[in-house]
Each structure stands twice: as structure tokens, then as C-alpha cells.
Amino acid sequence: MVKQMKILHSNGYSDDERRNLIRYIHANVLESIIILANSLARFQLTLEDPTHEKFAQDLRPHFLESLNPDISFRLSNEQFGARPSHAIKALWKNENIQIAFNNRNELALSDSTGYFMRRLEVMRDPNYLPNNEDILRVRVRTTSIHEYAFEIEKAFFTVVDVGGQKTERRKWIHAFDSNNVWFTTVFFVAALSDYDQMLVEDSTVNRMEESLNLFKLLLNYPCHQGYLFSSFILFLNKKDILEEKITRSHLVDYFPQYDGPPKDADAARNFIKEMYLTSDTDKRKRSIFVHYTCATDTEGFKFVFNAVKYEILLKTFSNEPLL
């Protein structure tokens, strides 16, 4: 969402910024193919082809290097195109890798895996520069607290972006206690497609259940001198992925209380919306605005963002930061 705001309201990404994101794209692709290769055993499968086994072995050191926070992981376009991309392309075409990919809800796999695998040939070009969709789809984990300044219709405001992972939460939750800054509006982004997936940090916890718990925590968190947040804007994101997934992964298998029709994306997202809204036990002085989004669709996001702009500007003119 912050990336979309930068594209729409902050002159977009410079060529230097785009080049800097290439290393994250390479890391995402390496991570995806290694996760798929490592997952084969759980499905009682192997790569079968010895050449493919060798490819996976060759890629693992690059993958491990990309995970090391003390190393600035970077492969040039030439280095990526010379061998890693060839190995990744071959592994992606492996029949058993595709079986694992079809069971990706059981894996901690990026939603953009298929997209970037289809872009491998483009990424092998020595002059490759990420386009806007590449930027929107690459996963760069948010750690700690980051502030971004934007101007909308001559109004200046700040968005504070915080890491959503459980390990990051302890770093920012107490920032709400500050007597110097009054947070009044929360942008809460939840993935509609997470209903059948587990946390990376804890494979026993459903991602959507954890998101609901965090939403409920924020609804009841005393952010300033005991006051609760007065306004929430709930973005139920990845509606496109939900529409594709709901035809093969049934919501009722993960949320037995769902009594709507199977394979119905509209019924599923309305049920999910109600789960979030019923988390609010104090409706006296609070507004919750709900929007269904596809964060990689710039035109669609622009339309949604225009719909909430009035609320944003009210907070901006009041000198109240948005989270």
C-alpha cells in the first residue's frame, strides 16, 4: 500500500531505487524455488532428475546468503542471468515442483512466486530494471518503524509503516503510548487469501486468526492517555488471489462457522469482513471503513484511495498522523 502511495503521490520510483530493488527480487525468486524444492519430501516426492538435484544444491548457498541480515546480498543482472536463472527456470518446469506449487497454501511461499517465475527471461537481461508491477509484487519485509511523507491535494501528512510479524510487534506497539504523538487513524491491511495459510513464525497458527487477534488488540489498545483509536480503515487485500483460491480451497475447512456457499468469493469475503467487524466491542465513538483491494492494481487502488481521501485529509488538517 505504501508503494502504491509513493507511485501515485510521490513521483514514483527513480532508476536508482529500482536498481536497489533488484536484489530483493532475486532473493524472492531464490527463496521461492528453494522452499518448493525443500518441500518435496513432505509430499513424498523428489526432483528425480539428477541434473535438477544439482541445480538445487548450487542455488542453496545463494539462498542462505540472501537470508543473512549481515550480508548485503546482491547478484548483478549478469551474474543472475549466467547460471542461477537457468537453474531456477529448469527447476520451475519440474513436474514435482509444480505439484508442490499447487499445494502452496501449505508452504510459506510468496503470492508473487508464479509472477516472477514467468518474468525470468526478462530478469536475465543485463539491462533489466524493475517495472511498477515488479516493485509492487516484490516482498521486502518491514522491520522496525518507517515513516513516509506524502502530499495529497496540497496537504502534507505522514504514514508510519510498522512490521506486522509477531517478532516485530514488540518494537512498535508501545509507540502508541507516546504523549507527544496522537495516533487516531489506523490503516490495517489484511490478506483475504490468508484463510488457509499458517504463520511463517509458527506453523500451528492460522494467519487470518493471528490477523484477527492483532486487529482486536489494536481496537482496544489505549493509544494516548487511555483513549482508543477513533478511526480504522480496514483494507481487505488480495481479493484477486481469494477469487482464484476459493475455487480449490474451501473456507469452511479452516473456519467451520462459515455457512455460505462453497467456491463463492463474494460470500467468502463478506464473511471475513464480518469477522473483523465483530472484533469491535466498543462502537460508541469509532468508525471502521472497509475496502476490498488488490494492492498490485494501481488504477484500482487509486479509486479506493480516493474513496478514503476525505477521512485522510480530515486527520491531516488536524495534524494527526496516520498509521
Coordinates of C-alpha atoms in Angstrom, one line a residue:
M1 CA 0.0 0.0 0.0
V2 CA 2.8 2.4 0.8
K3 CA 4.4 1.5 -2.5
Q4 CA 1.2 2.5 -4.3
M5 CA 1.0 5.8 -2.4
K6 CA 4.6 6.5 -3.5
I7 CA 3.8 5.8 -7.1
L8 CA 0.6 7.9 -7.0
H9 CA 1.6 10.7 -4.8
S10 CA 5.4 10.9 -4.5
N11 CA 6.8 10.9 -8.1
G12 CA 7.2 7.2 -8.1
Y13 CA 10.5 5.3 -8.1
S14 CA 13.8 6.6 -9.5
D15 CA 16.0 4.4 -11.6
D16 CA 18.4 4.1 -8.6
E17 CA 15.6 3.0 -6.4
R18 CA 14.5 0.4 -9.0
R19 CA 18.1 -0.9 -9.3
N20 CA 18.3 -1.3 -5.5
L21 CA 15.2 -3.5 -5.5
I22 CA 16.6 -6.0 -8.0
R23 CA 18.5 -7.7 -5.2
Y24 CA 15.2 -8.3 -3.3
I25 CA 13.6 -9.6 -6.4
H26 CA 16.5 -12.1 -6.9
A27 CA 16.2 -13.1 -3.2
N28 CA 12.4 -13.6 -3.6
V29 CA 12.9 -15.9 -6.6
L30 CA 15.7 -17.9 -4.9
E31 CA 13.6 -18.2 -1.7
S32 CA 10.6 -19.5 -3.7
I33 CA 12.3 -22.1 -5.7
I34 CA 14.3 -23.4 -2.6
I35 CA 11.1 -23.6 -0.5
L36 CA 9.5 -25.6 -3.2
A37 CA 12.5 -27.9 -3.6
N38 CA 12.8 -28.4 0.1
S39 CA 9.0 -29.1 0.5
L40 CA 9.0 -32.1 -1.9
A41 CA 9.7 -34.6 1.0
R42 CA 6.5 -33.6 2.8
F43 CA 4.6 -34.6 -0.3
Q44 CA 6.6 -37.8 -0.7
L45 CA 8.2 -36.5 -3.9
T46 CA 11.8 -35.9 -5.2
L47 CA 13.2 -33.9 -8.1
E48 CA 14.0 -37.3 -9.8
D49 CA 16.3 -35.7 -12.4
P50 CA 19.9 -35.7 -11.1
T51 CA 20.6 -32.5 -13.0
H52 CA 17.8 -30.8 -11.2
E53 CA 19.2 -32.1 -7.9
K54 CA 22.5 -30.5 -8.7
F55 CA 20.8 -27.2 -9.6
A56 CA 19.0 -27.1 -6.2
Q57 CA 22.3 -27.8 -4.5
D58 CA 24.0 -25.0 -6.4
L59 CA 21.3 -22.5 -5.5
R60 CA 21.1 -23.2 -1.8
P61 CA 24.3 -21.1 -0.9
H62 CA 22.8 -18.1 -2.7
F63 CA 19.6 -18.6 -0.9
L64 CA 21.3 -18.8 2.5
E65 CA 23.3 -15.8 1.7
S66 CA 20.2 -13.8 0.9
L67 CA 18.7 -14.7 4.3
N68 CA 21.8 -13.3 6.2
P69 CA 21.0 -9.9 7.6
D70 CA 24.7 -9.1 8.0
I71 CA 25.3 -9.6 4.2
S72 CA 24.2 -7.1 1.6
F73 CA 23.0 -9.8 -0.8
R74 CA 23.4 -8.7 -4.4
L75 CA 23.7 -10.5 -7.7
S76 CA 24.2 -8.4 -10.8
N77 CA 21.9 -9.0 -13.7
E78 CA 24.8 -10.6 -15.5
Q79 CA 25.5 -13.0 -12.5
F80 CA 21.8 -13.8 -12.1
G81 CA 21.4 -14.5 -15.9
A82 CA 24.6 -16.5 -16.2
R83 CA 23.6 -19.6 -14.1
P84 CA 21.1 -19.1 -11.3
S85 CA 18.2 -18.0 -13.6
H86 CA 18.9 -21.1 -15.8
A87 CA 18.8 -23.4 -12.8
I88 CA 15.6 -21.8 -11.4
K89 CA 13.9 -22.0 -14.8
A90 CA 14.7 -25.7 -15.1
L91 CA 13.5 -26.4 -11.6
W92 CA 10.3 -24.4 -12.1
K93 CA 9.4 -26.7 -15.1
N94 CA 10.0 -29.8 -13.0
E95 CA 6.7 -31.7 -12.7
N96 CA 7.0 -32.4 -9.0
I97 CA 7.9 -28.8 -8.2
Q98 CA 4.6 -27.9 -9.9
I99 CA 2.8 -30.4 -7.7
A100 CA 4.3 -28.7 -4.6
F101 CA 3.3 -25.3 -6.1
N102 CA -0.3 -26.4 -6.5
N103 CA -0.2 -27.1 -2.7
R104 CA 1.3 -23.8 -1.9
N105 CA -1.2 -22.9 0.8
E106 CA 0.7 -25.4 3.0
L107 CA 4.0 -23.6 2.4
A108 CA 5.4 -20.2 3.4
L109 CA 5.5 -19.2 -0.2
S110 CA 5.2 -15.7 -1.7
D111 CA 2.0 -14.9 -3.5
S112 CA 4.1 -13.5 -6.3
T113 CA 6.1 -16.7 -7.0
G114 CA 4.3 -17.5 -10.2
Y115 CA 4.5 -14.0 -11.4
F116 CA 8.3 -13.7 -11.0
M117 CA 8.9 -17.2 -12.5
R118 CA 7.1 -16.0 -15.6
R119 CA 9.4 -13.0 -15.6
L120 CA 12.6 -14.9 -15.5
E121 CA 13.5 -14.3 -19.1
V122 CA 13.0 -10.5 -18.7
M123 CA 15.1 -10.6 -15.5
R124 CA 18.0 -12.2 -17.3
D125 CA 18.5 -9.1 -19.4
P126 CA 21.7 -7.3 -18.3
N127 CA 19.8 -4.0 -18.5
Y128 CA 16.8 -5.3 -16.6
L129 CA 15.1 -2.6 -14.5
P130 CA 12.0 -3.5 -12.4
N131 CA 8.7 -2.0 -13.6
N132 CA 6.0 -0.8 -11.3
E133 CA 4.3 -4.2 -11.1
D134 CA 7.6 -5.9 -10.2
I135 CA 8.0 -3.3 -7.4
L136 CA 4.5 -3.8 -6.1
R137 CA 5.0 -7.6 -6.1
V138 CA 8.4 -7.9 -4.6
R139 CA 8.3 -8.8 -0.9
V140 CA 10.6 -6.6 1.3
R141 CA 9.8 -7.4 4.9
T142 CA 9.1 -4.3 7.1
T143 CA 11.2 -4.3 10.2
S144 CA 11.1 -1.7 12.9
I145 CA 9.2 1.6 12.2
H146 CA 9.4 3.6 9.0
E147 CA 7.9 7.0 8.2
Y148 CA 6.8 8.2 4.8
A149 CA 5.8 11.7 3.9
F150 CA 3.2 12.4 1.1
E151 CA 1.4 15.3 -0.3
I152 CA -2.2 14.9 -1.5
E153 CA -4.0 17.9 -2.9
K154 CA -1.6 20.3 -1.2
A155 CA -2.0 18.6 2.2
F156 CA 1.1 17.0 3.8
F157 CA 0.8 14.0 6.0
T158 CA 2.9 11.1 7.4
V159 CA 2.2 7.4 7.2
V160 CA 4.0 5.3 9.8
D161 CA 4.6 1.8 8.5
V162 CA 5.3 -1.0 11.0
G163 CA 6.4 -4.6 10.8
G164 CA 3.4 -7.0 11.0
Q165 CA 5.3 -10.1 12.0
K166 CA 4.9 -11.2 15.6
T167 CA 8.7 -10.8 16.2
E168 CA 8.4 -7.1 15.1
R169 CA 5.3 -6.2 17.1
R170 CA 7.1 -5.7 20.4
K171 CA 9.2 -3.0 18.7
W172 CA 6.3 -0.7 17.9
I173 CA 3.3 -1.5 20.0
H174 CA 4.4 0.8 22.8
A175 CA 4.9 3.7 20.4
F176 CA 1.2 4.2 20.7
D177 CA 1.7 5.1 24.4
S178 CA 3.5 8.3 23.5
N179 CA 2.1 11.5 24.9
N180 CA 3.8 13.5 22.2
V181 CA 2.1 12.0 19.2
W182 CA -1.5 11.2 19.0
F183 CA -2.3 8.4 16.5
T184 CA -6.0 8.5 15.6
T185 CA -6.4 6.6 12.4
V186 CA -5.1 3.1 11.7
F187 CA -4.6 1.7 8.2
F188 CA -5.0 -2.1 8.9
V189 CA -4.1 -4.3 5.9
A190 CA -5.3 -7.9 6.0
A191 CA -5.0 -10.5 3.2
L192 CA -8.3 -12.2 2.3
S193 CA -6.3 -15.1 0.9
D194 CA -4.6 -15.9 4.2
Y195 CA -7.6 -18.0 5.5
D196 CA -5.9 -21.3 4.7
Q197 CA -2.3 -20.5 5.5
M198 CA -0.1 -20.7 8.6
L199 CA 2.4 -18.2 10.1
V200 CA 6.0 -18.5 9.0
E201 CA 7.0 -18.0 12.6
D202 CA 4.6 -20.6 13.9
S203 CA 3.2 -23.3 11.6
T204 CA 0.5 -24.2 14.1
V205 CA -1.2 -20.7 13.9
N206 CA -3.5 -19.7 11.1
R207 CA -2.5 -16.4 9.5
M208 CA -6.0 -15.0 9.4
E209 CA -6.7 -15.9 13.1
E210 CA -3.5 -14.1 14.0
S211 CA -4.5 -11.1 11.9
L212 CA -7.9 -11.0 13.6
N213 CA -6.2 -11.2 17.1
L214 CA -3.9 -8.3 16.2
F215 CA -6.9 -6.2 14.8
K216 CA -8.8 -6.8 18.1
L217 CA -5.7 -5.8 20.1
L218 CA -5.4 -2.5 18.2
L219 CA -9.1 -1.9 18.5
N220 CA -8.8 -2.0 22.3
Y221 CA -5.3 -0.5 22.7
P222 CA -5.2 2.7 24.7
C223 CA -3.1 4.8 22.3
H224 CA -3.0 8.2 24.1
Q225 CA -3.7 8.9 27.7
G226 CA -6.1 6.0 27.8
Y227 CA -8.0 6.9 24.7
L228 CA -8.8 4.4 22.0
F229 CA -8.2 4.9 18.3
S230 CA -11.1 6.8 16.9
S231 CA -10.9 5.6 13.3
F232 CA -9.8 2.5 11.4
I233 CA -9.5 2.0 7.7
L234 CA -9.6 -1.8 7.0
F235 CA -8.1 -2.8 3.7
L236 CA -9.1 -6.4 2.9
N237 CA -6.4 -7.0 0.4
K238 CA -5.6 -9.7 -2.2
K239 CA -9.2 -10.0 -3.4
D240 CA -7.8 -11.3 -6.7
I241 CA -6.0 -14.2 -5.0
L242 CA -9.1 -15.0 -3.0
E243 CA -11.2 -15.3 -6.2
E244 CA -8.7 -17.8 -7.6
K245 CA -8.0 -19.7 -4.4
I246 CA -11.6 -20.1 -3.2
T247 CA -12.4 -22.5 -6.1
R248 CA -10.0 -25.1 -4.8
S249 CA -9.5 -24.4 -1.1
H250 CA -12.7 -24.3 0.9
L251 CA -13.2 -21.7 3.6
V252 CA -15.3 -23.9 5.8
D253 CA -12.3 -26.3 6.2
Y254 CA -10.5 -23.6 8.1
F255 CA -13.4 -21.6 9.6
P256 CA -16.1 -24.2 10.4
Q257 CA -18.5 -21.4 11.3
Y258 CA -18.8 -20.3 7.7
D259 CA -22.2 -21.4 6.4
G260 CA -22.2 -19.8 3.0
P261 CA -22.0 -21.4 -0.4
P262 CA -18.7 -23.1 -1.4
K263 CA -16.4 -21.5 -4.1
D264 CA -18.2 -18.2 -3.7
A265 CA -15.7 -15.3 -3.5
D266 CA -18.3 -12.7 -2.6
A267 CA -19.8 -14.8 0.2
A268 CA -16.3 -15.6 1.5
R269 CA -15.1 -12.0 1.6
N270 CA -18.3 -10.8 3.3
F271 CA -17.9 -13.5 5.9
I272 CA -14.3 -12.5 6.5
K273 CA -15.3 -8.8 6.7
E274 CA -17.8 -9.6 9.4
M275 CA -15.2 -11.5 11.4
Y276 CA -13.1 -8.3 11.6
L277 CA -16.1 -6.0 12.3
T278 CA -17.4 -8.2 15.1
S279 CA -14.0 -7.8 16.8
D280 CA -15.0 -4.3 17.7
T281 CA -16.7 -4.4 21.1
D282 CA -16.8 -0.6 21.6
K283 CA -18.7 1.0 18.7
R284 CA -19.7 4.2 20.6
K285 CA -17.1 6.6 19.1
R286 CA -15.3 4.8 16.4
S287 CA -15.5 4.5 12.6
I288 CA -14.3 1.5 10.7
F289 CA -14.2 1.9 6.9
V290 CA -13.8 -1.3 4.9
H291 CA -12.4 -1.6 1.4
Y292 CA -11.6 -4.6 -0.7
T293 CA -8.4 -4.1 -2.6
C294 CA -5.8 -5.6 -4.9
A295 CA -2.7 -3.7 -3.9
T296 CA -0.9 -4.6 -7.2
D297 CA -3.6 -2.8 -9.2
T298 CA -2.6 0.8 -9.3
E299 CA -5.8 2.1 -11.0
G300 CA -8.0 0.1 -8.7
F301 CA -6.0 1.3 -5.6
K302 CA -6.3 4.9 -6.9
F303 CA -10.1 4.5 -7.0
V304 CA -10.2 3.1 -3.4
F305 CA -7.7 5.6 -2.1
N306 CA -9.9 8.5 -3.5
A307 CA -12.8 7.0 -1.6
V308 CA -11.0 7.3 1.7
K309 CA -9.2 10.6 0.9
Y310 CA -11.8 12.7 2.8
E311 CA -11.1 10.8 6.0
I312 CA -7.4 11.0 5.5
L313 CA -7.5 14.8 4.9
L314 CA -9.6 15.4 8.0
K315 CA -6.8 13.8 10.1
T316 CA -4.1 15.5 8.1
F317 CA -5.6 19.0 8.6
S318 CA -5.9 18.2 12.3
N319 CA -2.1 17.5 12.4
E320 CA -2.8 13.9 13.4
P321 CA -0.6 11.2 12.0
L322 CA -1.9 8.2 10.2
L323 CA -0.6 4.6 11.0

